[in-house]
């Protein structure tokens, strides 16, 4: 079952930004990732920890 809400504290989620564009990230429950619409990237969340490394991100299609 997929979580509809982010597995990250909402306070932290409000402060996270894309490392490539410095724009806000949003939680995408379908991808189970933090998405940067500006960069067209989805950053994985592993064991509740966001992996905000550009080379670890996947391109949005």
Coordinates of N, CA and C in Angstrom, one line a residue:
X1 N 0.8 -1.2 0.0 CA 0.0 0.0 0.0 C 0.9 1.2 0.0
X2 N 0.5 2.2 -0.8 CA 1.3 3.4 -0.9 C 0.8 4.5 0.1
X3 N 1.7 5.3 0.6 CA 1.3 6.3 1.5 C 0.9 7.5 0.7
X4 N -0.3 8.1 1.1 CA -0.8 9.3 0.4 C 0.0 10.5 0.9
X5 N 0.4 10.5 2.2 CA 1.1 11.6 2.8 C 2.6 11.3 2.8
X6 N 3.4 12.3 2.8 CA 4.8 12.1 2.7 C 5.3 11.4 4.0
X7 N 6.3 10.5 3.9 CA 6.8 9.9 5.1 C 7.9 10.8 5.8
X8 N 7.8 12.1 5.5 CA 8.7 13.1 6.0 C 7.9 14.1 6.9
X9 N 8.5 14.5 7.9 CA 7.8 15.5 8.8 C 7.4 16.7 8.0
X10 N 6.1 17.1 8.1 CA 5.6 18.3 7.3 C 6.4 19.5 7.5
X11 N 7.0 19.8 8.7 CA 7.8 20.9 8.9 C 9.0 20.9 8.0
X12 N 9.7 19.7 8.0 CA 10.9 19.6 7.1 C 10.5 19.7 5.6
X13 N 9.4 19.1 5.3 CA 9.0 19.1 3.8 C 8.8 20.5 3.4
X14 N 8.3 21.4 4.2 CA 8.1 22.8 3.9 C 9.4 23.5 3.6
X15 N 10.5 23.0 4.2 CA 11.8 23.7 4.0 C 12.7 23.1 3.0
X16 N 12.4 21.9 2.5 CA 13.3 21.3 1.5 C 13.1 21.9 0.1
X17 N 14.2 22.1 -0.6 CA 14.2 22.6 -1.9 C 15.1 21.7 -2.8
X18 N 14.8 21.8 -4.1 CA 15.6 21.1 -5.1 C 17.0 21.6 -5.1
X19 N 18.0 20.7 -5.0 CA 19.4 21.1 -5.0 C 19.8 21.7 -6.4
X20 N 19.1 21.4 -7.4 CA 19.5 21.9 -8.8 C 18.9 23.3 -9.0
X21 N 17.7 23.5 -8.6 CA 17.0 24.8 -8.9 C 16.7 25.7 -7.7
X22 N 16.8 25.1 -6.5 CA 16.5 25.8 -5.3 C 15.0 26.2 -5.2
X23 N 14.2 25.5 -5.9 CA 12.7 25.7 -5.8 C 12.1 24.6 -4.9
X24 N 10.9 24.9 -4.4 CA 10.3 24.0 -3.5 C 10.0 22.6 -4.1
X25 N 10.0 21.6 -3.3 CA 9.7 20.2 -3.7 C 8.3 19.9 -3.2
X26 N 7.6 19.0 -3.9 CA 6.3 18.5 -3.5 C 6.3 17.0 -3.4
X27 N 5.5 16.4 -2.6 CA 5.4 15.0 -2.4 C 4.5 14.4 -3.5
X28 N 5.0 13.4 -4.2 CA 4.2 12.7 -5.2 C 4.0 11.3 -4.6
X29 N 2.8 11.0 -4.2 CA 2.4 9.7 -3.6 C 2.6 8.5 -4.6
X30 N 2.3 8.8 -5.9 CA 2.4 7.7 -6.9 C 3.8 7.3 -7.1
X31 N 4.7 8.3 -7.2 CA 6.1 8.0 -7.4 C 6.8 7.7 -6.1
X32 N 6.2 8.0 -4.9 CA 6.8 7.9 -3.6 C 8.2 8.6 -3.6
X33 N 8.1 9.9 -4.1 CA 9.3 10.7 -4.3 C 9.0 12.1 -4.1
X34 N 10.0 12.9 -3.8 CA 9.9 14.4 -3.8 C 10.1 14.9 -5.2
X35 N 9.2 15.7 -5.7 CA 9.3 16.1 -7.1 C 9.6 17.6 -7.2
X36 N 10.5 17.9 -8.1 CA 10.9 19.3 -8.5 C 10.3 19.5 -9.9
X37 N 9.2 20.2 -10.0 CA 8.6 20.5 -11.3 C 9.5 21.4 -12.1
X38 N 10.2 22.3 -11.5 CA 11.1 23.2 -12.2 C 12.3 22.4 -12.9
X39 N 12.8 21.4 -12.2 CA 13.9 20.7 -12.8 C 13.5 19.4 -13.5
X40 N 12.2 19.0 -13.4 CA 11.7 17.8 -14.0 C 12.3 16.6 -13.4
X41 N 12.6 16.6 -12.1 CA 13.2 15.5 -11.4 C 12.4 15.0 -10.3
X42 N 12.6 13.7 -10.0 CA 11.9 13.1 -8.8 C 13.0 12.5 -7.9
X43 N 13.1 13.0 -6.7 CA 14.1 12.6 -5.7 C 13.6 11.5 -4.8
X44 N 14.3 10.4 -4.7 CA 13.8 9.2 -3.9 C 13.8 9.6 -2.4
X45 N 12.9 8.8 -1.7 CA 12.9 8.9 -0.2 C 13.2 7.5 0.2
X46 N 14.3 7.3 0.9 CA 14.6 5.9 1.4 C 14.6 5.8 2.9
X47 N 13.7 4.9 3.4 CA 13.6 4.8 4.8 C 13.2 6.1 5.5
X48 N 12.4 6.9 4.8 CA 12.0 8.2 5.4 C 13.0 9.3 5.3
X49 N 14.1 9.0 4.6 CA 15.2 10.0 4.4 C 15.2 10.5 2.9
X50 N 15.0 11.8 2.7 CA 15.1 12.3 1.3 C 16.5 12.2 0.8
X51 N 16.7 11.7 -0.4 CA 18.0 11.6 -1.0 C 18.0 12.8 -2.1
X52 N 18.5 13.9 -1.7 CA 18.5 15.1 -2.5 C 19.9 15.3 -3.2
X53 N 20.2 14.3 -4.0 CA 21.4 14.2 -4.8 C 20.9 14.1 -6.3
X54 N 21.3 15.1 -7.1 CA 20.8 15.1 -8.5 C 21.1 13.8 -9.2
X55 N 22.2 13.2 -9.1 CA 22.5 12.0 -9.8 C 21.6 10.8 -9.3
X56 N 21.0 10.9 -8.2 CA 20.1 9.9 -7.7 C 18.7 10.1 -8.1
X57 N 18.4 11.2 -8.6 CA 17.0 11.6 -9.1 C 16.7 10.9 -10.4
X58 N 15.4 10.8 -10.7 CA 15.0 10.3 -12.0 C 14.2 11.4 -12.7
X59 N 14.3 11.4 -14.0 CA 13.6 12.4 -14.8 C 12.1 12.1 -14.8
X60 N 11.3 13.1 -14.8 CA 9.9 13.0 -14.9 C 9.6 12.8 -16.4
X61 N 8.6 11.9 -16.6 CA 8.3 11.7 -18.1 C 6.9 12.1 -18.4

